[in-house]
Short mmCIF file of C-alpha atoms and ligand atoms in Angstrom, two decimals:
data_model
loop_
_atom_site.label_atom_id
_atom_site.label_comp_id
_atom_site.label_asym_id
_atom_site.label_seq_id
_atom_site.Cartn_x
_atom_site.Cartn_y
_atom_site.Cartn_z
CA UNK A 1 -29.07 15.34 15.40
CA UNK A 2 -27.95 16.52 11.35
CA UNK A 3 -27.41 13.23 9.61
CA UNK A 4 -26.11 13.27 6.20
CA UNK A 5 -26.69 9.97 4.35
CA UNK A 6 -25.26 9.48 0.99
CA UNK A 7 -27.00 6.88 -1.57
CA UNK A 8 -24.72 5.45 -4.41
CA UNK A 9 -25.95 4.59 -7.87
CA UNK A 10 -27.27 1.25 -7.49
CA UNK A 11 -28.80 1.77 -4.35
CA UNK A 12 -31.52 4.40 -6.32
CA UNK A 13 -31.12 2.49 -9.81
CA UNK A 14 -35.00 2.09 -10.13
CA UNK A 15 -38.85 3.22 -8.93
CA UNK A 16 -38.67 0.54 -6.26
CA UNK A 17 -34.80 1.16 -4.66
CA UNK A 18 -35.68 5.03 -5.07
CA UNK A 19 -38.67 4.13 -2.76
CA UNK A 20 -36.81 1.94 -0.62
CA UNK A 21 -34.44 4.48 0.21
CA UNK A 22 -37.34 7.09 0.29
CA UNK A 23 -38.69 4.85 3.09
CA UNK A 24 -35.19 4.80 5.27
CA UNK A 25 -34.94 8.94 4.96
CA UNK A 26 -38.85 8.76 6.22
CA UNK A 27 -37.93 6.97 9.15
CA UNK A 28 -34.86 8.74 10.12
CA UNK A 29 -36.76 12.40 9.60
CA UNK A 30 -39.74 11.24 11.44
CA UNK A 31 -37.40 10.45 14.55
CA UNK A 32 -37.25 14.14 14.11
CA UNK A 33 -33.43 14.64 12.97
CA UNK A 34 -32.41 17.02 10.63
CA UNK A 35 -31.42 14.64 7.28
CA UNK A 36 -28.88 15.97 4.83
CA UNK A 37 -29.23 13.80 1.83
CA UNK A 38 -26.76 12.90 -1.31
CA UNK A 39 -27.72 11.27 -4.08
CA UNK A 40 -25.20 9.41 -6.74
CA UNK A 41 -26.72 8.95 -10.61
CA UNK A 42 -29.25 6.34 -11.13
CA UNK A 43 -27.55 2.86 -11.70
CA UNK A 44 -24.62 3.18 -14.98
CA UNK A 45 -26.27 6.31 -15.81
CA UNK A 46 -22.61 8.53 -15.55
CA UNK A 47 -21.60 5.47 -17.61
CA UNK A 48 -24.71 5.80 -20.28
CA UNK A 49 -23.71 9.31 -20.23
CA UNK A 50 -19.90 9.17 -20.76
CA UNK A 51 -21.03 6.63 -24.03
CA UNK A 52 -22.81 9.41 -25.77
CA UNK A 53 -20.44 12.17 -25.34
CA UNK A 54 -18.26 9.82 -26.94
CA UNK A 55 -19.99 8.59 -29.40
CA UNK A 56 -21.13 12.25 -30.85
CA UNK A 57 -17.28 13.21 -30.37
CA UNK A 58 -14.72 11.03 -28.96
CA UNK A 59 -12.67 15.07 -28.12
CA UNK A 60 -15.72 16.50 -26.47
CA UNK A 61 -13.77 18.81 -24.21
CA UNK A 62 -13.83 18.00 -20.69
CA UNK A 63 -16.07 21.35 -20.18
CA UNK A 64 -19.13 20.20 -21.72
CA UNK A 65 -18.36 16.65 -20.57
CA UNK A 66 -19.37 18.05 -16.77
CA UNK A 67 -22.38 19.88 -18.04
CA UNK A 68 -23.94 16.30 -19.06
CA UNK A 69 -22.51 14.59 -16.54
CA UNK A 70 -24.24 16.53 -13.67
CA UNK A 71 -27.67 15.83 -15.15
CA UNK A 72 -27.20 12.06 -13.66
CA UNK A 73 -27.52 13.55 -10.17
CA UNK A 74 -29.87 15.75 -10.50
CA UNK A 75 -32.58 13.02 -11.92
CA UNK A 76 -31.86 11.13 -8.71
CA UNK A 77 -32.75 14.24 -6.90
CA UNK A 78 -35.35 15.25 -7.92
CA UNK A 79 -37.37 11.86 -8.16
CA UNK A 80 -36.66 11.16 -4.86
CA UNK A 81 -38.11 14.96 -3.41
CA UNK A 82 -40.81 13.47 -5.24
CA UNK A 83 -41.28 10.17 -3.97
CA UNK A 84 -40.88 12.05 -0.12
CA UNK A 85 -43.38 13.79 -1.12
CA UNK A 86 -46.05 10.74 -1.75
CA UNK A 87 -44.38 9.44 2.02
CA UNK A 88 -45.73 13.00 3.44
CA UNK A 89 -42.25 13.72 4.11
CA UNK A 90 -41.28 17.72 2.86
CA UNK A 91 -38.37 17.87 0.92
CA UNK A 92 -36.43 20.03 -1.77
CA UNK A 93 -33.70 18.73 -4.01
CA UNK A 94 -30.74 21.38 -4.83
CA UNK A 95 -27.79 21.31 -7.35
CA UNK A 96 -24.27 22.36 -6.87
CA UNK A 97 -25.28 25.59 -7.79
CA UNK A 98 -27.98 26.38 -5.97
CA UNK A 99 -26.09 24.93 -2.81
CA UNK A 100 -23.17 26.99 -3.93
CA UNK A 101 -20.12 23.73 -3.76
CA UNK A 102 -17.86 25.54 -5.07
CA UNK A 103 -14.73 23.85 -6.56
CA UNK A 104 -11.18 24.24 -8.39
CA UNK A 105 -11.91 24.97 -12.09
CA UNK A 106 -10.52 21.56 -13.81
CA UNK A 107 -13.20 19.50 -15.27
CA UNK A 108 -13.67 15.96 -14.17
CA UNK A 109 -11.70 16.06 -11.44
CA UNK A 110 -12.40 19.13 -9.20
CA UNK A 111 -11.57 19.46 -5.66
CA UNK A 112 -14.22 21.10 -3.38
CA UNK A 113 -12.91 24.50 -2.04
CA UNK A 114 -15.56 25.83 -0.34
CA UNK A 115 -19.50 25.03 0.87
CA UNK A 116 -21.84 27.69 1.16
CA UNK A 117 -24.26 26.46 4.16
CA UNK A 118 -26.92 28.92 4.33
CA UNK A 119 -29.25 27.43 1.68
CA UNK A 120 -29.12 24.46 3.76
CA UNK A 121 -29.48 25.80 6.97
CA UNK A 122 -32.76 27.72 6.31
CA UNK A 123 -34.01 24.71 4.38
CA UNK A 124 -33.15 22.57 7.77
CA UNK A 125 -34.94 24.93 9.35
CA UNK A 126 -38.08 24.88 7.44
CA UNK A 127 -38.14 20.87 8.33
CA UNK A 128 -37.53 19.86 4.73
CA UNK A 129 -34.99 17.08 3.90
CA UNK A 130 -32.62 18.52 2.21
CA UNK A 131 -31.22 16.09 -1.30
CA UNK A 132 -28.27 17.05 -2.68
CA UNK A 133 -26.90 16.39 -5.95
CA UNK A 134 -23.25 13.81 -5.37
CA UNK A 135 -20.28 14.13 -7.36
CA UNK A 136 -20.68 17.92 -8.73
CA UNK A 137 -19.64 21.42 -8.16
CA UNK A 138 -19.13 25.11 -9.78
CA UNK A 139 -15.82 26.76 -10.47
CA UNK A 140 -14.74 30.14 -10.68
CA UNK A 141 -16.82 30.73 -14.64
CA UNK A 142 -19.47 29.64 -13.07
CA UNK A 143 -19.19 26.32 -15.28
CA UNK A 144 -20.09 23.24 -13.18
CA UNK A 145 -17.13 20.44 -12.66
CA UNK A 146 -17.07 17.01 -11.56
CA UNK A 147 -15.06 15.19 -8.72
CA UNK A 148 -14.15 12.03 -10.48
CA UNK A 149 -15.95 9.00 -10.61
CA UNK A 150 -17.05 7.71 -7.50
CA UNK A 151 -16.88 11.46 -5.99
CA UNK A 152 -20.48 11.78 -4.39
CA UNK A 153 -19.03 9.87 -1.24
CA UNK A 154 -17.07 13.13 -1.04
CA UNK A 155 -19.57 15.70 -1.93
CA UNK A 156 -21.19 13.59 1.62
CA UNK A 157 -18.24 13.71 3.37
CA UNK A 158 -17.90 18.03 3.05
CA UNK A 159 -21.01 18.40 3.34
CA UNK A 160 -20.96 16.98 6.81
CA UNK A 161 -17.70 18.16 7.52
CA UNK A 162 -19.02 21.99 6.65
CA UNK A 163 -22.44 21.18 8.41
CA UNK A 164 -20.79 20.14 11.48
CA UNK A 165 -23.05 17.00 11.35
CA UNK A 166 -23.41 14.45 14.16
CA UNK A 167 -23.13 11.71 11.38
CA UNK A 168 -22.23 10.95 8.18
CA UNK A 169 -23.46 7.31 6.69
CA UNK A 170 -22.72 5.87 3.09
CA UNK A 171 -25.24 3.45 2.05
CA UNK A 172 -23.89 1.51 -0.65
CA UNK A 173 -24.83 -2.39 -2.05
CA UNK A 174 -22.38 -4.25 0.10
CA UNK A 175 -23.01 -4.29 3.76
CA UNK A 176 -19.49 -2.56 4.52
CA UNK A 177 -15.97 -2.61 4.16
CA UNK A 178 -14.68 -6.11 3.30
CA UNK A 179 -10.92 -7.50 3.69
CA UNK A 180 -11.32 -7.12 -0.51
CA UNK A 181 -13.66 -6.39 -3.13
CA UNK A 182 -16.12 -9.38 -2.53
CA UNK A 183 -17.08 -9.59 -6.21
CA UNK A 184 -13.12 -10.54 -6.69
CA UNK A 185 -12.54 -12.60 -3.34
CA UNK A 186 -15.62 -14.69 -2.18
CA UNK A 187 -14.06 -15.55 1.21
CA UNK A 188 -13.49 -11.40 2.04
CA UNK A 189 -15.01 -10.42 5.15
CA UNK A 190 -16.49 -7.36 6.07
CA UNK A 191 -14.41 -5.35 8.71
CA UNK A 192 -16.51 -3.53 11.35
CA UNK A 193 -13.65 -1.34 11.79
CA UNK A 194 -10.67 0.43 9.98
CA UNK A 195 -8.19 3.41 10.06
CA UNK A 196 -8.40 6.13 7.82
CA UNK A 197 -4.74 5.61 6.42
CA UNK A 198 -5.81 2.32 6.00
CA UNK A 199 -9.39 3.19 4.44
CA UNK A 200 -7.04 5.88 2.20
CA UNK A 201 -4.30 3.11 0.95
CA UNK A 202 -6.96 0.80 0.34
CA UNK A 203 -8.85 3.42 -1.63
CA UNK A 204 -6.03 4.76 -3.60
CA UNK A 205 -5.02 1.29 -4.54
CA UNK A 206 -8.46 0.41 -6.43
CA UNK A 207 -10.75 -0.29 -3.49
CA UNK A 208 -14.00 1.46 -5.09
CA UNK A 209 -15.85 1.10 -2.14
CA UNK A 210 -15.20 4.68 -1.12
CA UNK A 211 -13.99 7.51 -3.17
CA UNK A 212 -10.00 7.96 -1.94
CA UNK A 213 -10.65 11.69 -1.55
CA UNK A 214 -13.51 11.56 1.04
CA UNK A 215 -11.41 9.69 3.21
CA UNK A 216 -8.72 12.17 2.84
CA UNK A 217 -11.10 14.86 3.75
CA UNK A 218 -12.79 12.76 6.56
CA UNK A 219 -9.40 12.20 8.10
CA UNK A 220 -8.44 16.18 7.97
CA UNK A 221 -12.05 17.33 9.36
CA UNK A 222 -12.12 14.09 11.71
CA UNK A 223 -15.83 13.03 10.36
CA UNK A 224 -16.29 9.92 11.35
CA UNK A 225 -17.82 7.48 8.58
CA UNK A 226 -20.21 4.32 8.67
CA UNK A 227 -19.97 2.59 5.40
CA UNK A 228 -23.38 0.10 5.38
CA UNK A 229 -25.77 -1.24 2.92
CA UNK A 230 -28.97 0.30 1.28
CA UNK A 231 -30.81 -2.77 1.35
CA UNK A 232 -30.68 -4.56 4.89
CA UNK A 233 -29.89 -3.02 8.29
CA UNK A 234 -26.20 -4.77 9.20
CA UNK A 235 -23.66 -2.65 11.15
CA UNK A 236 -21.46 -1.69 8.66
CA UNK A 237 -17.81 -0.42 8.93
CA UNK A 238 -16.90 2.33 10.88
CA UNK A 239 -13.64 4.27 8.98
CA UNK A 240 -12.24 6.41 12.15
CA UNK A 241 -8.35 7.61 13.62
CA UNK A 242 -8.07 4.74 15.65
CA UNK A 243 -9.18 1.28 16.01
CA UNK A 244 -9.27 -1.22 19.04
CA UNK A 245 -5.80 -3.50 18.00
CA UNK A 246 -7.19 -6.12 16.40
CA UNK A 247 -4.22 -8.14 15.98
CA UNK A 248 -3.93 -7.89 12.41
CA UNK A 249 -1.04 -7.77 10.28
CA UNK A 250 -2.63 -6.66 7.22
CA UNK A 251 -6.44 -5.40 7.38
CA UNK A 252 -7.15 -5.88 3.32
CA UNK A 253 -6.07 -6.88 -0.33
CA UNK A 254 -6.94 -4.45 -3.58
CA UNK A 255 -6.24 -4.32 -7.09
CA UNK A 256 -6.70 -1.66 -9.78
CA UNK A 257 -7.00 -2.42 -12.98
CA UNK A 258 -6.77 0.95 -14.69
CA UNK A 259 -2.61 1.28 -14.61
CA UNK A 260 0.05 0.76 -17.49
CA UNK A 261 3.62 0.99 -17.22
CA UNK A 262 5.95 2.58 -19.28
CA UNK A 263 9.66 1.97 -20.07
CA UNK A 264 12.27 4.60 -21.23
CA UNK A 265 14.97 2.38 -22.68
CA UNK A 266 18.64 3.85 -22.65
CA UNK A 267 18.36 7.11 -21.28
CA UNK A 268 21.86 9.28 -20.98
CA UNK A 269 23.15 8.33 -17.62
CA UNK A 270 23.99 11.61 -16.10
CA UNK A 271 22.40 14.49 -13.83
CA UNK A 272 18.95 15.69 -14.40
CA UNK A 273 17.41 12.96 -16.70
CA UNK A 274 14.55 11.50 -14.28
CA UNK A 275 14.26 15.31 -12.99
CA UNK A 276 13.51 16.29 -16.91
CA UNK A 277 11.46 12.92 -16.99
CA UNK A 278 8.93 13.55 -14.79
CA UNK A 279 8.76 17.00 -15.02
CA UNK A 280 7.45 17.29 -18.41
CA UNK A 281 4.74 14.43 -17.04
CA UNK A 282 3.94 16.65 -13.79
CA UNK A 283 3.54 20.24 -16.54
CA UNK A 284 0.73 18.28 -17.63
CA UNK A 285 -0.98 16.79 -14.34
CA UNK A 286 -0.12 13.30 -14.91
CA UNK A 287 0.43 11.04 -11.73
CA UNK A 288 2.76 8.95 -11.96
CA UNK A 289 3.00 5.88 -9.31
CA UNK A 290 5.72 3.18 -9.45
CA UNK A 291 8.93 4.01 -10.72
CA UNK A 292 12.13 2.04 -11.07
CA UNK A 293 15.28 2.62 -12.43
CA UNK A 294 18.08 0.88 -13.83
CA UNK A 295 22.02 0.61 -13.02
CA UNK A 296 23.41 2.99 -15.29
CA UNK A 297 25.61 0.95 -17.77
CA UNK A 298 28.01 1.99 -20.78
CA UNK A 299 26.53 5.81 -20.19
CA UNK A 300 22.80 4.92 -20.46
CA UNK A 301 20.14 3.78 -18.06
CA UNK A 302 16.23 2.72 -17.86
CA UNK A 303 13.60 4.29 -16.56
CA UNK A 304 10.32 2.30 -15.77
CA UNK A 305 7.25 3.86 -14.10
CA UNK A 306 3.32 3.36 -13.95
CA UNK A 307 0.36 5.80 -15.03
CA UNK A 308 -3.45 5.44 -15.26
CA UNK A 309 -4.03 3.44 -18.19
CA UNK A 310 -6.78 6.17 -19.04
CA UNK A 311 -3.64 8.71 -19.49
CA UNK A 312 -1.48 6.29 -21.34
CA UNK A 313 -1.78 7.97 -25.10
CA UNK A 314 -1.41 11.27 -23.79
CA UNK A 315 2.14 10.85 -21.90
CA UNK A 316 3.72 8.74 -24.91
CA UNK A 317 2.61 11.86 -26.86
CA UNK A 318 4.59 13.87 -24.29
CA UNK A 319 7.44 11.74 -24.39
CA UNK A 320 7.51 11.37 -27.87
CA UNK A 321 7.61 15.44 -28.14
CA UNK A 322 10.71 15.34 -26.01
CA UNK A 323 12.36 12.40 -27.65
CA UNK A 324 14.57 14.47 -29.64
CA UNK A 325 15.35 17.53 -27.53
CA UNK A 326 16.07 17.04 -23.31
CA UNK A 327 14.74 13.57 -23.28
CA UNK A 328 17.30 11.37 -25.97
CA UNK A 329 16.88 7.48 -25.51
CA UNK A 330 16.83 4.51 -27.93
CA UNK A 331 13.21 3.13 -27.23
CA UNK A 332 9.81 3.32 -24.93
CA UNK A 333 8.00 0.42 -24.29
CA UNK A 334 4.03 0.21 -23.53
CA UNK A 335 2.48 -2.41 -21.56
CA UNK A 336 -0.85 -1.74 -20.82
CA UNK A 337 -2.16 -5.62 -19.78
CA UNK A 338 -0.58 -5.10 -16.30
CA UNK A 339 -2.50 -4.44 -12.82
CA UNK A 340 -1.31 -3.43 -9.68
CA UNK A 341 -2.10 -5.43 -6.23
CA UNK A 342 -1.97 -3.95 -2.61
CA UNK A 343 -1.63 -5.23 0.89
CA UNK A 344 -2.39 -2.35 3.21
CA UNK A 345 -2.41 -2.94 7.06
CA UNK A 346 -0.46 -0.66 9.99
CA UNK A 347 0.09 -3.90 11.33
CA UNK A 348 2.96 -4.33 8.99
CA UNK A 349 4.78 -1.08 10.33
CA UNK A 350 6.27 -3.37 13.46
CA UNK A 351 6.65 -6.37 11.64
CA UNK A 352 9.43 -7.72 9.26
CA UNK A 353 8.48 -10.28 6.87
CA UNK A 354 5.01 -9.28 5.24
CA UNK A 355 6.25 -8.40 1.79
CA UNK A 356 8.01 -11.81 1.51
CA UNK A 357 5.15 -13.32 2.69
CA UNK A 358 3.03 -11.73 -0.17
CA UNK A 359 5.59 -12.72 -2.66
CA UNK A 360 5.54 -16.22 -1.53
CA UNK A 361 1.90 -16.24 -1.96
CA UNK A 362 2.35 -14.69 -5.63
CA UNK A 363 5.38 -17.48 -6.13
CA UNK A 364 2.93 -20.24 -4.91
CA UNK A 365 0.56 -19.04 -7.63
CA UNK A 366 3.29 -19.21 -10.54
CA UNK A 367 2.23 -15.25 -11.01
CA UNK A 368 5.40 -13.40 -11.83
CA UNK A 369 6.60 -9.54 -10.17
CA UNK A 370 7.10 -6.99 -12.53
CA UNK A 371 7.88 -4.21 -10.20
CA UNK A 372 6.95 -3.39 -6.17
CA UNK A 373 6.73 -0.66 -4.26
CA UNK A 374 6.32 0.29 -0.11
CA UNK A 375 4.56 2.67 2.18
CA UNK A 376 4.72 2.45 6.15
CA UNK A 377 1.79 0.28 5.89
CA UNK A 378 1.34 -1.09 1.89
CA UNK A 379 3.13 -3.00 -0.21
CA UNK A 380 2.04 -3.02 -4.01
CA UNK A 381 2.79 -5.56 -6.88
CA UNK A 382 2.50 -4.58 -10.75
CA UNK A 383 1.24 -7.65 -12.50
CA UNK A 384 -0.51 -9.03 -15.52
CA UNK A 385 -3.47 -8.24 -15.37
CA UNK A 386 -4.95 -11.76 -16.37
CA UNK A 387 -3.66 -12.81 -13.18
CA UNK A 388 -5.38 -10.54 -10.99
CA UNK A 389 -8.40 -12.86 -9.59
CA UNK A 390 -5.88 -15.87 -8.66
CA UNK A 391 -3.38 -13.20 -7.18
CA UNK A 392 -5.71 -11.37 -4.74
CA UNK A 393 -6.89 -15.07 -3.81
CA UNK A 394 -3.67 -16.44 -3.04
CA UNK A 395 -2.69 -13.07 -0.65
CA UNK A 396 -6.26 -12.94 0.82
CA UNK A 397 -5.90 -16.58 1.90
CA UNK A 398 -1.75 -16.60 3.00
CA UNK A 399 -3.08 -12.89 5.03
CA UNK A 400 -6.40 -13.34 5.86
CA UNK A 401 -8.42 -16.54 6.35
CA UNK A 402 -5.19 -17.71 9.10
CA UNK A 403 -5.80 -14.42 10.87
CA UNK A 404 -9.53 -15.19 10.92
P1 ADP B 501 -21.90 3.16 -4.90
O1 ADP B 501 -22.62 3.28 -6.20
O2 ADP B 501 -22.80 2.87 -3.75
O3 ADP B 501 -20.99 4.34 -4.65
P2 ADP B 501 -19.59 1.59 -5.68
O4 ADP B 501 -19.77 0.64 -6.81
O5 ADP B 501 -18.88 2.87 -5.95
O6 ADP B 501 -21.02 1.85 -5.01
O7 ADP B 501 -18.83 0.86 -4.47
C1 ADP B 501 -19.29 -0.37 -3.97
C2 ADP B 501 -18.51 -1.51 -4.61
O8 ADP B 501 -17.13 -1.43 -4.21
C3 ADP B 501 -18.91 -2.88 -4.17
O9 ADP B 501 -19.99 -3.37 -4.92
C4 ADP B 501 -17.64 -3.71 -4.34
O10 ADP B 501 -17.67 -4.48 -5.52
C5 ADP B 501 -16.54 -2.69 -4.49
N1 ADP B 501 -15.42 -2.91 -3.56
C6 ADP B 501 -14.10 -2.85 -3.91
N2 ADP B 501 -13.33 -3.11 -2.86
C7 ADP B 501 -14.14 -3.31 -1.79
C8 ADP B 501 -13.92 -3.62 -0.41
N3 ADP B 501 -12.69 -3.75 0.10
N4 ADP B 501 -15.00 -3.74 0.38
C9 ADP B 501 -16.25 -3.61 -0.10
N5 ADP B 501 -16.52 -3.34 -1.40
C10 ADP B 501 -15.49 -3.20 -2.25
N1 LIG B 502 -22.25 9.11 -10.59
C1 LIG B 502 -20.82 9.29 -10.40
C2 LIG B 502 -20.07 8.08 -10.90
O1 LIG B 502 -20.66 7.14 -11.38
C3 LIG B 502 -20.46 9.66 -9.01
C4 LIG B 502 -20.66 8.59 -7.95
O2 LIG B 502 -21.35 7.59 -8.20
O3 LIG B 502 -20.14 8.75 -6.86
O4 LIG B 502 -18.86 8.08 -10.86
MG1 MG B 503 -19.06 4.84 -5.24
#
């Protein structure tokens, strides 16, 4: 069998995890599979990292940004060819570029094109582990990118989907996928299966467990994931197309911290203003999420949508450049103290009633809606961010402990 096995930060943040997780690829190469390895930084090291870039120069351009960042990984990998090596297990630890990932050219958040396999192959073939660095890959300059944070889950997730592997497992330091982030909700409880649109929503609405794009890609290849810990041997969750019907109306509760929302006050009322809007926003590759707008009134209406908070300063510069030519309006507010909150289930898709239930849970809680918004099988709530903890308490009990 190829297994590739991907090890996040904390689970290789010092000498003694980096041999505990030496001591798991041991066992699974001496059972005399082929093991595929991927390695995240050590512990907060992409944080450490991130901290002096800025702190030289808070404009460090996104280019040399990447060339630091990838030096997280490639400690990990290398240390732990080495600590294989005092295990008597043969391995060799390889970089994006000597693997050949090779990736769109934006820095810091790079999609994976293409894989080359042969490097691996031969390396497979020679009996060695093979470690590979997470998160990283090389774009058309031959410059070296990042994924985005949390992107060695799908540096794991190509790899086995280019490798054809029999299994693809990402250890991590809870024991799976829980109903919500357990370090927000300490009833959650750890699902032994879910969907992939489920895993996606859940992702894409702040659930850091698994980076949103390797479920995308996992989905579209159809690799089938095990999400499990580092440190014990539980099951784990198994992220696949189907699962057997639980009868769940909604399988989990997430939050993301990292959104603002903006409002365009008094906007002319007439053809083309939200197309000139978000146009200008999507010239410069900002996502935008929620939007709402007004009932026009005495020729003017408001506009109200949500960003990353990261990208907040740079699309009220935008706006503010437009302000006077195509986009005229009297005001734009910033609020940056707000959070959004998702229910994501496909239980919901053939049941009324599940957003009002979520509101009722919010109401219970005194927390106030500032704006919603719907798929087939999420609803999401923009809120202040202060009340995040009580709100994803309140919907995890109304949702999940009756289902229990
Ligand atoms: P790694 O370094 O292994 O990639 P991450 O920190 O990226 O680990 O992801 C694991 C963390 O994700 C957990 O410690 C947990 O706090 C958080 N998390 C958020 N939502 C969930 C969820 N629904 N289930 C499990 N963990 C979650
Ligand atoms: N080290 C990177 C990060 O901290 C990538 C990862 O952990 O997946 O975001
Ligand atoms: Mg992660």
């Amino acid at each position: 069998m190829l297994i590739v096995k991907k090890f996040g930060g904390t689970s290789v943040a010092d000498k003694e995890r980096i041999y505990n997780v030496a001591r798991r690829i041991a066992e699974e190469y001496r059972k005399g599979n082929e093991v595929v390895v991927v390695l995240s930084a050590m512990g907060k090291q992409t944080d450490v990292l991130l901290s002096m870039a800025k702190d030289i120069n808070p404009n460090a351009s996104k280019r040399e940004i990447d060339m630091l960042l990838v030096t997280g990984e490639q400690v990990s990998v290398a240390l732990m060819a080495m600590a294989l090596d005092t295990l008597g297990v043969p391995a060799v630890s390889l970089n994006a570029f000597q693997v050949a990932m090779h990736t769109t050219s934006n820095y810091g958040n790079a999609r994976l094109k293409r894989i080359d396999t042969e490097r691996i192959r031969n390396e497979l073939e020679n009996k060695r582990v093979v470690l590979v660095t997470g998160f990283q890959g090389v774009n058309k300059y031959d410059d070296y990118t990042t994924l985005g944070r949390g992107g060695s889950d799908t540096t794991a997730v190509a790899l086995a989907a280019a490798l054809r592997a029999d299994a693809c497992e990402i250890y991590t330091d809870v024991d799976g996928v829980y109903t919500a982030d357990p370090r927000i909700v300490p009833g959650a409880r750890k699902l032994n299966e879910i969907t992939y649109d489920e895993m996606l929503e859940m992702a894409t609405q702040g659930a850091g467990v698994l980076h949103n794009r390797s479920v995308e890609m996992a989905k579209k290849y159809g690799v089938q994931l095990v999400v499990r810990s580092s440190l014990n041997n539980s099951e784990g969750t198994v992220v696949k197309e189907v699962v057997k019907m639980e009868k769940m109306l909604v399988s989990g509760v997430a939050c993301d911290k990292n959104a603002a929302r903006i409002a365009v006050i008094g906007l002319e009322d007439k053809p083309g203003v939200a197309f000139k809007l978000f146009n200008h926003l999507a010239n410069h590759n900002i996502n935008v999420d929620m939007i709402l707008q007004s009932v026009g009134r005495d020729g003017t209406k408001d506009i109200s949508f949500t960003v990353k908070e990261d990208d907040i300063d740079e699309v009220v510069a935008i706006l503010e450049r437009h302000r006077e030519g195509s986009l005229k309006c009297q005001h734009i507010d910033v609020e940056k103290d707000v959070a959004k909150v998702s229910i994501v289930g496909v239980g919901m898709m053939s049941h009324a009633g599940v957003a009002a239930k979520m509101f009722e849970a919010l109401y219970d809680a005194g927390i106030n809606i500032n704006m919603i918004s719907t798929s087939e099988i999420r609803v999401t709530v923009l809120i202040n961010e202060a009340h995040v903890e009580k709100a994803m308490n309140a919907i995890h009990e109304k949702f999940l402990l009756s289902q229990a």
